[in-house]
Every structure is written in C-alpha cells, then in structure tokens.
Coordinates of C-alpha atoms in Angstrom, one line a residue:
X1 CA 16.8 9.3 6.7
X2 CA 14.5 11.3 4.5
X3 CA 11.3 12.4 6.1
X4 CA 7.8 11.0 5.6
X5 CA 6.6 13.7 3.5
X6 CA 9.6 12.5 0.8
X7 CA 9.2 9.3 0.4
X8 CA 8.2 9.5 -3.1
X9 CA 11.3 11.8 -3.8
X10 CA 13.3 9.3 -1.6
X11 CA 12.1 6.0 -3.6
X12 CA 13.4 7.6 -6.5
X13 CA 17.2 8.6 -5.7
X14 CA 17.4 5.6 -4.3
X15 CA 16.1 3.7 -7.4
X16 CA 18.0 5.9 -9.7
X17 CA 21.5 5.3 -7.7
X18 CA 21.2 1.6 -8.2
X19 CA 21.5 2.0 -11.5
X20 CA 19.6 -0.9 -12.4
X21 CA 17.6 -1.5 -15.9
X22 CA 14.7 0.2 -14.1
X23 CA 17.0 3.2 -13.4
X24 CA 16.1 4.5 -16.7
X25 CA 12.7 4.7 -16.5
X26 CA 12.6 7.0 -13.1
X27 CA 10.8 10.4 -13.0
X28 CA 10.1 13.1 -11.0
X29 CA 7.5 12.3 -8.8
X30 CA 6.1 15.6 -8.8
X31 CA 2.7 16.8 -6.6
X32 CA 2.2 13.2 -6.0
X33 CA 1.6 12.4 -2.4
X34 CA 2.8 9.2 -0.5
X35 CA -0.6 9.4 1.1
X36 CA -0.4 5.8 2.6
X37 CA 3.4 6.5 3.5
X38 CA 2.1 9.0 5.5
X39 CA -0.5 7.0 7.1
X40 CA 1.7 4.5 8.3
X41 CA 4.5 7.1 9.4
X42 CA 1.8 8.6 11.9
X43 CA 0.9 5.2 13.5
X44 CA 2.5 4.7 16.9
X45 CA 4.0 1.2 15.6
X46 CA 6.3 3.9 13.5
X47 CA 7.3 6.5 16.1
X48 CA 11.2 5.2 15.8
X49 CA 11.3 5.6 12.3
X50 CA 8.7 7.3 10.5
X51 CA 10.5 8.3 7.1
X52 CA 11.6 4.8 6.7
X53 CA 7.6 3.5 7.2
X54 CA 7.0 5.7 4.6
X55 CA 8.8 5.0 2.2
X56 CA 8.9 1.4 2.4
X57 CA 4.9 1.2 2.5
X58 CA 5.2 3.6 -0.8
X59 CA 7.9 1.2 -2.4
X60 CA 5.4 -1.0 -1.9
X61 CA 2.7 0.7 -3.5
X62 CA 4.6 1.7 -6.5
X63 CA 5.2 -1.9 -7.2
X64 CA 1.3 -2.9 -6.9
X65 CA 1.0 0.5 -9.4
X66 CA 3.2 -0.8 -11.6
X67 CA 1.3 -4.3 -11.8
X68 CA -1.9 -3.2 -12.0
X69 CA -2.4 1.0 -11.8
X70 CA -0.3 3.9 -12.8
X71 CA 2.9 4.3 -11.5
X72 CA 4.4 7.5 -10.1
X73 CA 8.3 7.1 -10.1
X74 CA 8.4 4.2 -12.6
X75 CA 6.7 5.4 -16.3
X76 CA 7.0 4.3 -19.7
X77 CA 8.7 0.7 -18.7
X78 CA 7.0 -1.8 -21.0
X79 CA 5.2 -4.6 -19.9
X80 CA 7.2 -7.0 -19.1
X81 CA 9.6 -4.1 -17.3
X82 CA 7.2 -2.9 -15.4
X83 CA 5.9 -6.7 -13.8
X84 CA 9.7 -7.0 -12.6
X85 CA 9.7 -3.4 -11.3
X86 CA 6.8 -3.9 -9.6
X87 CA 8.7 -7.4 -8.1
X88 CA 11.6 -5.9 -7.5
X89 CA 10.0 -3.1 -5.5
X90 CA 8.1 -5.1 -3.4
X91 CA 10.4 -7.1 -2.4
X92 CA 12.6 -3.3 -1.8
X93 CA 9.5 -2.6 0.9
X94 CA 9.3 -6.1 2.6
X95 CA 13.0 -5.9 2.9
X96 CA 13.5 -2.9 4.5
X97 CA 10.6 -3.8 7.4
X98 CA 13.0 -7.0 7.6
X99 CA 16.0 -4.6 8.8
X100 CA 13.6 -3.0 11.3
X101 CA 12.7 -6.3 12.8
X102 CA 9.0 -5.9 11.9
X103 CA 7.6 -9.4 11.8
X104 CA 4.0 -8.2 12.3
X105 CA 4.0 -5.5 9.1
X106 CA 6.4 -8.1 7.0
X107 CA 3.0 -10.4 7.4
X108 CA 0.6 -7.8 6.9
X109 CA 2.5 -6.6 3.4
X110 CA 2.7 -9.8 2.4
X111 CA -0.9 -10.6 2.8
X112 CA -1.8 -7.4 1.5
X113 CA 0.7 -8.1 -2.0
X114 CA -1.3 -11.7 -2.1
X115 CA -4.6 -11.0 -1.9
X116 CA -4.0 -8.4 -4.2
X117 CA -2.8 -10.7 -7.2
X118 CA -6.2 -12.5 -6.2
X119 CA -8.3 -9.4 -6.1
X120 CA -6.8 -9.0 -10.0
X121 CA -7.4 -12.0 -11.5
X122 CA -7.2 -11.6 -15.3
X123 CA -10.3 -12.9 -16.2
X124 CA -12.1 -10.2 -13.5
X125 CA -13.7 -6.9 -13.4
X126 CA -10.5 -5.0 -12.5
X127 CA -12.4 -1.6 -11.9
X128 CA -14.5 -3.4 -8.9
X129 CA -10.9 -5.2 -8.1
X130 CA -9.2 -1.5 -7.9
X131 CA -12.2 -0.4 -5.8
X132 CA -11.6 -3.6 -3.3
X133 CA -8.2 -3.2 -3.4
X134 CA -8.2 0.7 -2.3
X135 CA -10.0 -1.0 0.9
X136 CA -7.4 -3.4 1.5
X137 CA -4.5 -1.1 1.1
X138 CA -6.4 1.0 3.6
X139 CA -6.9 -1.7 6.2
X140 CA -3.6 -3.0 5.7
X141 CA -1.5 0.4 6.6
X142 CA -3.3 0.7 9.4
X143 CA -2.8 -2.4 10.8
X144 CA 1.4 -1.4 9.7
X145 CA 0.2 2.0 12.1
X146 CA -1.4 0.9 14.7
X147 CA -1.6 -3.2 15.0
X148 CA -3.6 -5.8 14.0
X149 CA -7.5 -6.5 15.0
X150 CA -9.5 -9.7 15.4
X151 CA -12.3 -7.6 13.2
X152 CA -9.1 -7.0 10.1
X153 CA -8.2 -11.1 10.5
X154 CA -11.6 -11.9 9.6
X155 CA -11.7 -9.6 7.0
X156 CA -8.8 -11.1 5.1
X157 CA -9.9 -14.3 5.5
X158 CA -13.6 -13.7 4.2
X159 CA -11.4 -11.7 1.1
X160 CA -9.6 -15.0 0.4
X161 CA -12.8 -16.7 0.4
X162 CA -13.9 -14.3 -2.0
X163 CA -16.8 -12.7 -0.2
X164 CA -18.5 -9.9 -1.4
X165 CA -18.6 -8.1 2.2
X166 CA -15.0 -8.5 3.2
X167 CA -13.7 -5.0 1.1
X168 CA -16.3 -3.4 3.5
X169 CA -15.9 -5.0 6.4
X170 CA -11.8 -4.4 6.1
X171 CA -12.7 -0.3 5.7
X172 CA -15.0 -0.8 9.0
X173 CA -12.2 -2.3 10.9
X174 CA -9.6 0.3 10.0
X175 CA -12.4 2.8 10.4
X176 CA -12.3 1.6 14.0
X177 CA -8.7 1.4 14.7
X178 CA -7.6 4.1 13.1
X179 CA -10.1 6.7 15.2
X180 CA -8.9 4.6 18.1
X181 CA -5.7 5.1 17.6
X182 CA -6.3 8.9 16.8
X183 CA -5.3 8.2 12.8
X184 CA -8.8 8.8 11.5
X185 CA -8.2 12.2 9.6
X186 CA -4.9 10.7 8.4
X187 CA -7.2 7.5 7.0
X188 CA -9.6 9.1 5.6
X189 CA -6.9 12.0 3.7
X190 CA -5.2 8.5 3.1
X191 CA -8.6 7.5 1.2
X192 CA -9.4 10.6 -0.1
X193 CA -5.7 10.6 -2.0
X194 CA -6.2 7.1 -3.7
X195 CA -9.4 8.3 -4.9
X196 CA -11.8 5.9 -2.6
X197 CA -15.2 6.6 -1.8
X198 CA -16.8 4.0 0.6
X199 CA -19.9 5.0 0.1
X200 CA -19.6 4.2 -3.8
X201 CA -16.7 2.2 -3.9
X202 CA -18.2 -0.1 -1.6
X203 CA -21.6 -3.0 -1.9
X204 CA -24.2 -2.1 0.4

C-alpha cells in the first residue's frame, strides 16, 4: 500500500490501470497535496492503515472536485464526464472503507457526499456553498480520524435544516476534537491547503 503522502499519485495509477473512459483524462497530480488524506491518515481511527485512509478520503474529494471545484487527477473531461467521474469516484472511496469494515466513516462520507449536493443547489450562491462546504469537509475527516461527537451530530443536522450557524458550529466541533485528539496542526494545515479561512469564510 502506497503511503499517505501519495495518495494523489496513488488515485491516479490506479485510475489509469482501469482503463476506463475516464482513464484518458488522468494527469499528473503534481505539487498538489492530499491535505485531507493526510488528515484522516493521522487520526487514531487510521493507525492500521493510514495510506489506504488517505487515499480513499482523497478519491473522495476528487469526485466532489469534479462536481463542483477543480479537479487534480481528472482535467479536461467534459461535463457530462466529469459528473460520472466524480460518481464513479465516490463510490471508489466509500468502497474501499467498506473493505476495511468502517461502518462509522462509510456514514460520515456519505453524509458528508449528501449534504454537499445540498450545500450546491443550482439555484445558490455557490462561492458561500464552497466556503460551507470547506467546513464540512473539515468536520467530516475528522470525525473519519478521530470519531464522531454529539457537538458534529448537531451540526449536520442544523446543515440539513439549512441553518446559517451550522458551517461554524461544524469547524468548532472539529476544532475541539481534533486538539483533543492531538490533530489540531494537522486540521488547521488541512484548512490552510483547501484555502479556508474561518475567520472570513465563516458568518459571525
């Protein structure tokens, strides 16, 4: 298994040696960073297999990039392509938890690939959607790190109920668990890599 720092490198051999119609359309990933891979990778929930957190959480991630940001290993597919890319990877990262028997991150992901799609409703401001979504993803590898809080429950609920606190009160809770858990640096290199601010980013 590839390491944590690789999974960007590892998404795309693998994605290239399926030889699929998104095989085509693979690239060097570059300096890019798997920022959140590395985040989860560092949590105690991932001691047994870091590099395959990794890059599962960043299969995930490419597929939200490739619905609604700028990809890294994926480029130039059209649109169409890219929407069942970005399927098709998620359901690459929610399938490799299920061979690790992770029934509490196969949740989390999930939740975290739903609300998204809610977050960026067509008819919405998808810069202030980006800037709650950034939160979410935080939140959400954390919880795939270190576990699941009452405080992160409540946020997801209040996001599905579309109110205008939960992004912040999601970024408080991983705040939280994350220093807890010793992950803090890791969260907030995690955050400075995806370009959020919370102090901008974030409603007062």
């Amino acid at each position: 298994m590839s390491s944590p720092e690789s999974a960007l490198a590892a998404l795309a051999a693998q994605l290239r040696a399926d030889e699929s119609v998104i095989s085509p359309q693979v690239t060097d990933p570059g300096e890019a960073e798997p920022a959140l891979g590395l985040l989860a990778a560092a949590g105690a929930r991932a001691a047994e297999a870091p590099g395959e957190y990794s890059l599962l959480v960043e299969s995930v991630r490419e597929g939200y990039l490739l619905h609604y940001g700028e990809p890294r290993v994926v480029v130039d597919a059209d649109a169409d392509l890219a929407l069942l890319a970005g399927d098709y990877l998620y359901a690459l990262g929610l399938e490799r938890l299920a061979a690790l028997g992770d029934l509490e991150a196969i949740r989390e992901l999930s939740d975290l690939i739903s609300l998204s799609a809610q977050l960026h409703d067509p008819g919405g401001d998808q810069a202030a959607a980006g800037r709650a979504a950034n939160a979410l993803w935080l939140a959400s590898v954390t919880v795939v790190a270190s576990g699941t809080t009452q405080d992160h429950e409540q946020g997801k609920a209040a996001l599905r109920e579309g109110a205008p606190g939960a992004p912040a009160a999601l970024w408080e809770a991983a705040l939280r668990t994350a220093r807890q858990s010793g992950l803090g640096d890791r969260l907030e290199g995690a955050a400075e890599a995806i370009g959020f601010k919370d102090h901008q980013d974030l409603p007062a």
